[in-house]
Short mmCIF file of C-alpha atoms in Angstrom, two decimals:
data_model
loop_
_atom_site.label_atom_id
_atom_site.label_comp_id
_atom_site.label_asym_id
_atom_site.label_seq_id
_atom_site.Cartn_x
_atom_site.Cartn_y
_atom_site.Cartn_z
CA UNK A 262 81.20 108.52 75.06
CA UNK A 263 80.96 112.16 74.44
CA UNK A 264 77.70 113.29 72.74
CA UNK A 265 78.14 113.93 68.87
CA UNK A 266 78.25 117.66 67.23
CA UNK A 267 74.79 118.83 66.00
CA UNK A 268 75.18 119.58 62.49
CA UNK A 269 72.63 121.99 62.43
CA UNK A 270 70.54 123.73 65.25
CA UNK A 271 67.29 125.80 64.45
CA UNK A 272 63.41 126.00 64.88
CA UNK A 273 61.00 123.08 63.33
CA UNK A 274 57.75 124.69 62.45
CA UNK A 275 54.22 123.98 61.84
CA UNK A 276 51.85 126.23 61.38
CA UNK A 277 52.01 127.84 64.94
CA UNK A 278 53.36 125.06 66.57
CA UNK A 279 57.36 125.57 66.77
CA UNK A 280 60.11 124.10 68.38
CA UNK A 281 63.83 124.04 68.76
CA UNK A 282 65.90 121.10 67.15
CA UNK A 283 69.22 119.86 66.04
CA UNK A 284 70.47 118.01 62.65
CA UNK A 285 72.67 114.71 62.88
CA UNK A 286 73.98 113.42 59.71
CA UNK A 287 72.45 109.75 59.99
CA UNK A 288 75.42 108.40 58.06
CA UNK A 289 79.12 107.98 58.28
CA UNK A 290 81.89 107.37 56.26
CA UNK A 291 84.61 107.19 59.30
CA UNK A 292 85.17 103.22 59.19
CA UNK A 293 85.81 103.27 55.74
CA UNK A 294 89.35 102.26 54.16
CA UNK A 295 91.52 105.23 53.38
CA UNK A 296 94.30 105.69 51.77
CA UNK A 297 97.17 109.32 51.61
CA UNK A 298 99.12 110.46 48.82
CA UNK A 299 102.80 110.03 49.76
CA UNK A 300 106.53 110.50 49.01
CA UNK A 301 107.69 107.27 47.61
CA UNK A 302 111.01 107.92 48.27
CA UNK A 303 110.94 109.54 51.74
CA UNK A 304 107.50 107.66 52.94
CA UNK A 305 106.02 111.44 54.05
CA UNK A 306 102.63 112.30 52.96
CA UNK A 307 101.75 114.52 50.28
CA UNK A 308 99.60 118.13 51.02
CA UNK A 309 97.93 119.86 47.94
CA UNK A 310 98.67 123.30 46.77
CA UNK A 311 96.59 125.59 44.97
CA UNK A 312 97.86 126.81 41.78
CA UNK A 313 96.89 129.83 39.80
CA UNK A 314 96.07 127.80 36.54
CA UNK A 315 97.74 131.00 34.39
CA UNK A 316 100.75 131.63 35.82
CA UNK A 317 101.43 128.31 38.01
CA UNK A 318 102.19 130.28 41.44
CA UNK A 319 101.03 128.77 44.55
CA UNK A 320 97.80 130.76 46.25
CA UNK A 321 98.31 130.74 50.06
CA UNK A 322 94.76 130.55 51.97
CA UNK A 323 94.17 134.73 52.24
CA UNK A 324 94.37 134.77 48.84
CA UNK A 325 91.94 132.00 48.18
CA UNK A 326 88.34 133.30 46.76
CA UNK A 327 84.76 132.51 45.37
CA UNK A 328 84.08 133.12 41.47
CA UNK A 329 81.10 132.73 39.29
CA UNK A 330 82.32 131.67 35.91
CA UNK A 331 80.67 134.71 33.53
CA UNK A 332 82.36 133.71 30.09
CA UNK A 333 85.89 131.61 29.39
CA UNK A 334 88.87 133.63 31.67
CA UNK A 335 86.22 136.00 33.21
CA UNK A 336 84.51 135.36 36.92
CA UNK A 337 82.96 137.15 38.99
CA UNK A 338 84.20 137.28 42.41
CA UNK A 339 82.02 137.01 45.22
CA UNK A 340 82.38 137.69 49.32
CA UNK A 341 82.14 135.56 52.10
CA UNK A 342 79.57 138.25 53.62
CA UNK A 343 78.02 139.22 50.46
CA UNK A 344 76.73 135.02 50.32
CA UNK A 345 76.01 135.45 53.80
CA UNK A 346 73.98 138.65 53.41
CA UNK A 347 71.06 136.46 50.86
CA UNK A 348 68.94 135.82 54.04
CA UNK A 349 65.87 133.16 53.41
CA UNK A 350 63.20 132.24 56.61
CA UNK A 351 64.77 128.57 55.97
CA UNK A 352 68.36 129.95 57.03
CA UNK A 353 67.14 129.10 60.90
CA UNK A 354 63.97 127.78 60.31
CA UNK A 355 62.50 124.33 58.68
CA UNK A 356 59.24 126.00 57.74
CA UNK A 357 57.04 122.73 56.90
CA UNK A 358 54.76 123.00 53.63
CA UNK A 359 52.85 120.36 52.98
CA UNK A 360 52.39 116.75 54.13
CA UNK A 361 52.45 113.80 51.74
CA UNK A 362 51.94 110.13 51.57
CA UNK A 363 55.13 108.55 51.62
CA UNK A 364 54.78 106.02 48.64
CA UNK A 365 54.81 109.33 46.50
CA UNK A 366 58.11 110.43 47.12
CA UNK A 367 60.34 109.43 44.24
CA UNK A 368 63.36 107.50 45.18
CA UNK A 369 65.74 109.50 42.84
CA UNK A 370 65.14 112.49 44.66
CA UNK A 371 66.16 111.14 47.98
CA UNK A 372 69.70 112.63 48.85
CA UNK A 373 71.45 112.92 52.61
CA UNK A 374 69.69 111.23 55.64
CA UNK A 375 69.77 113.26 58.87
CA UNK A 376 68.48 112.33 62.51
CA UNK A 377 66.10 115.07 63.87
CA UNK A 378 65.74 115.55 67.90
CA UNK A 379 64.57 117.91 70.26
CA UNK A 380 67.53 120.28 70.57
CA UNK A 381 66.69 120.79 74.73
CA UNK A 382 63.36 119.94 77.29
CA UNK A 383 61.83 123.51 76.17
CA UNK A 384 60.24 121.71 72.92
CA UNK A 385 59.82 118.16 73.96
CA UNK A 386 56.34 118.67 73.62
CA UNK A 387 55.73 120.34 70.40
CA UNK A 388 58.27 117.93 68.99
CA UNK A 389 56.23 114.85 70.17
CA UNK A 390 53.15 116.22 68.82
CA UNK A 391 54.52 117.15 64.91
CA UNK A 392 56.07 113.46 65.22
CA UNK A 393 52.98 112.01 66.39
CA UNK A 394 50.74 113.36 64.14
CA UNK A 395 52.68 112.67 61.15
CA UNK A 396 52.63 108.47 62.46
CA UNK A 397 49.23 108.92 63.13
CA UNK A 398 48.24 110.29 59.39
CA UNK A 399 51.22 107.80 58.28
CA UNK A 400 52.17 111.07 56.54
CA UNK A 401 55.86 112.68 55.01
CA UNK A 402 56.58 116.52 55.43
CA UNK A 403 58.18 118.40 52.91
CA UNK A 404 60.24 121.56 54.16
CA UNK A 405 62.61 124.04 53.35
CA UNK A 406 66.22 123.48 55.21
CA UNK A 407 69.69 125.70 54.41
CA UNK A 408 72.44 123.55 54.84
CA UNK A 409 75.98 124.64 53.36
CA UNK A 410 75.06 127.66 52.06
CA UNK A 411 72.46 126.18 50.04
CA UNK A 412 68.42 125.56 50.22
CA UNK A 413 66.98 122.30 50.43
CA UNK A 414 63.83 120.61 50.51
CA UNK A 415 64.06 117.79 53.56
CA UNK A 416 61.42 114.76 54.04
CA UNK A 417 60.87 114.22 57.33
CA UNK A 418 58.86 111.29 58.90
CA UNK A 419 58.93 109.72 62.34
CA UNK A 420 61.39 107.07 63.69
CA UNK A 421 61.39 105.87 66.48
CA UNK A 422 61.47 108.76 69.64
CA UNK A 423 62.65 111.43 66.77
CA UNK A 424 62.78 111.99 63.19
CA UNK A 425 64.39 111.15 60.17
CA UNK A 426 65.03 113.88 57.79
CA UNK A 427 65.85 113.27 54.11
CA UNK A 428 67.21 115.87 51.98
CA UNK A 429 66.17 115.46 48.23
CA UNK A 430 67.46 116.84 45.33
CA UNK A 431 65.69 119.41 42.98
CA UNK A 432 64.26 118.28 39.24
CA UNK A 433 67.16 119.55 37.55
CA UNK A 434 69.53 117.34 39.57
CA UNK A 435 67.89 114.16 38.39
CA UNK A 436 68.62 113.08 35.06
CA UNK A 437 65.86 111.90 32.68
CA UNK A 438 65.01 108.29 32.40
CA UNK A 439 63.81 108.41 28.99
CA UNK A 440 67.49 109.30 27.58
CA UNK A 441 68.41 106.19 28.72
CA UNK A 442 65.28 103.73 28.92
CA UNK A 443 63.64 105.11 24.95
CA UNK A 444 65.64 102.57 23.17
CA UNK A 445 65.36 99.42 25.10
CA UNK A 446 63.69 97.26 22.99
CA UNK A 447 60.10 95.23 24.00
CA UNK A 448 60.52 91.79 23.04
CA UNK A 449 57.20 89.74 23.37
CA UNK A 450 57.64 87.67 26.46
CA UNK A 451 55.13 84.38 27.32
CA UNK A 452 53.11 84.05 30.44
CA UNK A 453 54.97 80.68 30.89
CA UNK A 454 58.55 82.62 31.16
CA UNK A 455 57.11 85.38 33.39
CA UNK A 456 55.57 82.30 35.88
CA UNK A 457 58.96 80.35 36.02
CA UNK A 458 60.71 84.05 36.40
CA UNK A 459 58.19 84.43 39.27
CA UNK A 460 59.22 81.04 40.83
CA UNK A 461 62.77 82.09 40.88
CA UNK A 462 62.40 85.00 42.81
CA UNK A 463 59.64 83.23 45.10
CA UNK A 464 62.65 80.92 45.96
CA UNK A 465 64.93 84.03 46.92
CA UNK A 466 61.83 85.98 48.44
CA UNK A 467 63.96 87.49 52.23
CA UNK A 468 62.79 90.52 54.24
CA UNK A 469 65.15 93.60 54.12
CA UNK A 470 68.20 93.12 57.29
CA UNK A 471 70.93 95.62 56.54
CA UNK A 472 72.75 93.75 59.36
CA UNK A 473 73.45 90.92 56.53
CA UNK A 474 75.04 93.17 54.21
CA UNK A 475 78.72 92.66 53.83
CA UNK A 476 81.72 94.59 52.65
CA UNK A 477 83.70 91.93 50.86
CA UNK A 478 85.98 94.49 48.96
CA UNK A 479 86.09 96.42 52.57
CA UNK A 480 87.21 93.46 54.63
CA UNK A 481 89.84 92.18 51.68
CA UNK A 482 91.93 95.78 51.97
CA UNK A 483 91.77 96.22 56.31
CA UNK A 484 93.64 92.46 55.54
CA UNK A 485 95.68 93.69 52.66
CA UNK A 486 96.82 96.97 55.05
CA UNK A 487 97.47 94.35 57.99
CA UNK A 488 99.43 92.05 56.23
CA UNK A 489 101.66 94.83 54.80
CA UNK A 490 102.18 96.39 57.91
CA UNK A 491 103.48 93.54 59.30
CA UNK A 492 105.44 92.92 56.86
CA UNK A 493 104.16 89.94 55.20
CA UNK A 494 104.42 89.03 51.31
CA UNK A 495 101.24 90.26 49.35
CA UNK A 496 100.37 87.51 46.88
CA UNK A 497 98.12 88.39 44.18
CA UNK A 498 95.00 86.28 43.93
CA UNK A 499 94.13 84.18 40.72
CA UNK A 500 91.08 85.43 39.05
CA UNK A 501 88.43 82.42 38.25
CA UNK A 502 88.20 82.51 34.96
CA UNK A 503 85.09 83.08 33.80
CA UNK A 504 83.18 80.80 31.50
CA UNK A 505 82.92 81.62 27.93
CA UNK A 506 79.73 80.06 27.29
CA UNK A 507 77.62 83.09 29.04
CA UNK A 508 74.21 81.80 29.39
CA UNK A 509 71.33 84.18 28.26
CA UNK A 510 68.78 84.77 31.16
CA UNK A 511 65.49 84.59 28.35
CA UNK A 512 67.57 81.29 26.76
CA UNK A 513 67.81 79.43 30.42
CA UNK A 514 64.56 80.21 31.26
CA UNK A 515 63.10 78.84 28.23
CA UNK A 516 65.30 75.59 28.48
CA UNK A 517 63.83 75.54 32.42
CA UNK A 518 60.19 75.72 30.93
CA UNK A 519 61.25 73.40 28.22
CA UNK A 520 62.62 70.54 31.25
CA UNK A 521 59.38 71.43 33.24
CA UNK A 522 57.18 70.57 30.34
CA UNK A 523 59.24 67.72 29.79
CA UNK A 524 59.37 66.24 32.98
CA UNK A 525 55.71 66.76 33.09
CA UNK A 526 54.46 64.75 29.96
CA UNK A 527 57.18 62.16 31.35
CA UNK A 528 55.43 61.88 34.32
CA UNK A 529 51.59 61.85 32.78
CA UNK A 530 53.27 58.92 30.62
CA UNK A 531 54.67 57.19 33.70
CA UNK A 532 51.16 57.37 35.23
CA UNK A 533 49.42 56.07 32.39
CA UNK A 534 51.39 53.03 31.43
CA UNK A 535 50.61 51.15 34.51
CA UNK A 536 46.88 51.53 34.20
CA UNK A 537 48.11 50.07 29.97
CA UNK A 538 49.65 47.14 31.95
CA UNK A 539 46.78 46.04 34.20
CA UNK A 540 44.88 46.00 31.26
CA UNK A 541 47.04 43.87 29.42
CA UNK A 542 47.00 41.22 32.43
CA UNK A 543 43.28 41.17 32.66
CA UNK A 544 42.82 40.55 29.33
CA UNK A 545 45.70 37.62 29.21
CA UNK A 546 43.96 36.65 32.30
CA UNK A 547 40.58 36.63 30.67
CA UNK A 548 42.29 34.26 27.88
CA UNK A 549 43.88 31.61 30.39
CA UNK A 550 41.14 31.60 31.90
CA UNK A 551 38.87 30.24 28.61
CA UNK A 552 41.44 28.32 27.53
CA UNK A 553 41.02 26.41 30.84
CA UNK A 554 37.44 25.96 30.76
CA UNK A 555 37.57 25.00 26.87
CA UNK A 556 39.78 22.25 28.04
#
């Protein structure tokens, strides 16, 4: 199997420790369902077209550009070499900054995973040592990365022999939670509900194994795409329908408590009425018993 492309290839540094390294994207989309535009009537697949949006001609690729939008109808155009020519330390270089614990790191801000290695024997050493340290300290780094054109701030922590590097996205590309979250309402909730809440989840408690996660909507097109390829009928499944009476989470839980509570004076009752029966027989024992000697 040949050895995959490095997406990137430049110089991790700390401090005065340095070393050459390559960029992997740690993710794929390749096994993924995917679907072409085609000709319905001649089966041949579609290619787009770019289209000046004034007077509808078709722009073939020399003619293609890069425009920063200044006002409605007016951009500025902008070079290949001109973009090329804004030249940052982090165009070759992940300069690391600072190292922090990794609990701190928001999970909105994580973006693109990417696995880090030593990009050839020369750095082996220097590599180990950054990757070392950071398990050691059970620390994340924050650097500076260009990637696309564009500078990014990359995690990176160990795993395993190399590193895992985590792009993550700037403040202004993460929306505000309070737009969304300052109306929810705080109803008061009892300690009883949040206990029986608690004893659901206990029951589901599992440890995290990706290697369970399934693909249902994956699997059911790769059989859709066989089946029509071979030229079998497509039948549409029938929908369950769903039930109308759509029971409310805080309602169920409350009827749960409500059976708990129930079954438990039940059972105190059940307890009880034996020790109410022996009684009864001792004392109608007690009776006979005088009755008999009266006699």
């Amino acid at each position: 199997m040949a050895a995959p492309r490095a997406y990137w290839k430049g110089t991790l540094k700390l401090s005065l420790v340095s070393c050459p390294v390559a960029l992997y994207p740690a993710s794929t989309a390749v096994e993924k369902t995917r679907f072409h535009m085609i000709n319905r009537e001649t089966g041949n697949r579609l290619k787009q077209q770019m289209v000046d949006a004034e007077t509808g001609d078709v722009v073939e690729g020399d003619q293609k550009g890069s425009g920063y939008k200044v006002r409605k109808g007016k951009y500025v155009e902008i070079e290949k070499d001109e973009l090329e020519a804004v030249q940052i330390d982090s165009n070759h270089t992940i300069d690391i900054d600072s190292f922090v614990p990794e609990g701190e790191i928001d999970k909105r801000y994580l973006d693109h995973p990417y696995y880090i290695r030593p990009d050839g024997k020369a750095g082996a050493d220097a590599f180990a040592v950054i990757r070392d340290a950071m398990k050691d300290q059970d620390r994340v780094a924050l650097a500076r990365i260009v990637l696309t054109n564009r500078e990014h701030v990359i995690a990176i922590e160990p795993l395993d022999k190399g590193m895992l590097g985590t792009t993550l996205r700037y403040p202004y590309e993460v929306r505000d939670a309070d737009d969304y979250f300052d109306d929810i309402k705080s109803p008061k909730v009892t300690k009883d509900i949040i206990e029986l809440a608690g004893h659901i989840l206990n029951s589901k408690v599992a440890r995290f194994d990706p290697s369970k996660f399934r693909d249902e909507y994956e699997t059911a097109l790769k059989a859709l795409v066989r089946r029509k390829a071979a030229g079998k009928p497509i039948k549409a499944v029938e929908r369950e329908e769903k039930p109308s009476n759509v029971v409310n989470l805080m309602d169920a839980l409350k009827q749960s408590l409500k059976d708990r509570k129930g079954g438990a004076k039940r059972a105190h009752s059940s307890a009880r009425r034996p020790a109410s029966h022996r009684r009864a027989a001792k004392k109608a024992h007690r009776s006979g018993a005088r009755s008999r000697k009266a006699g």
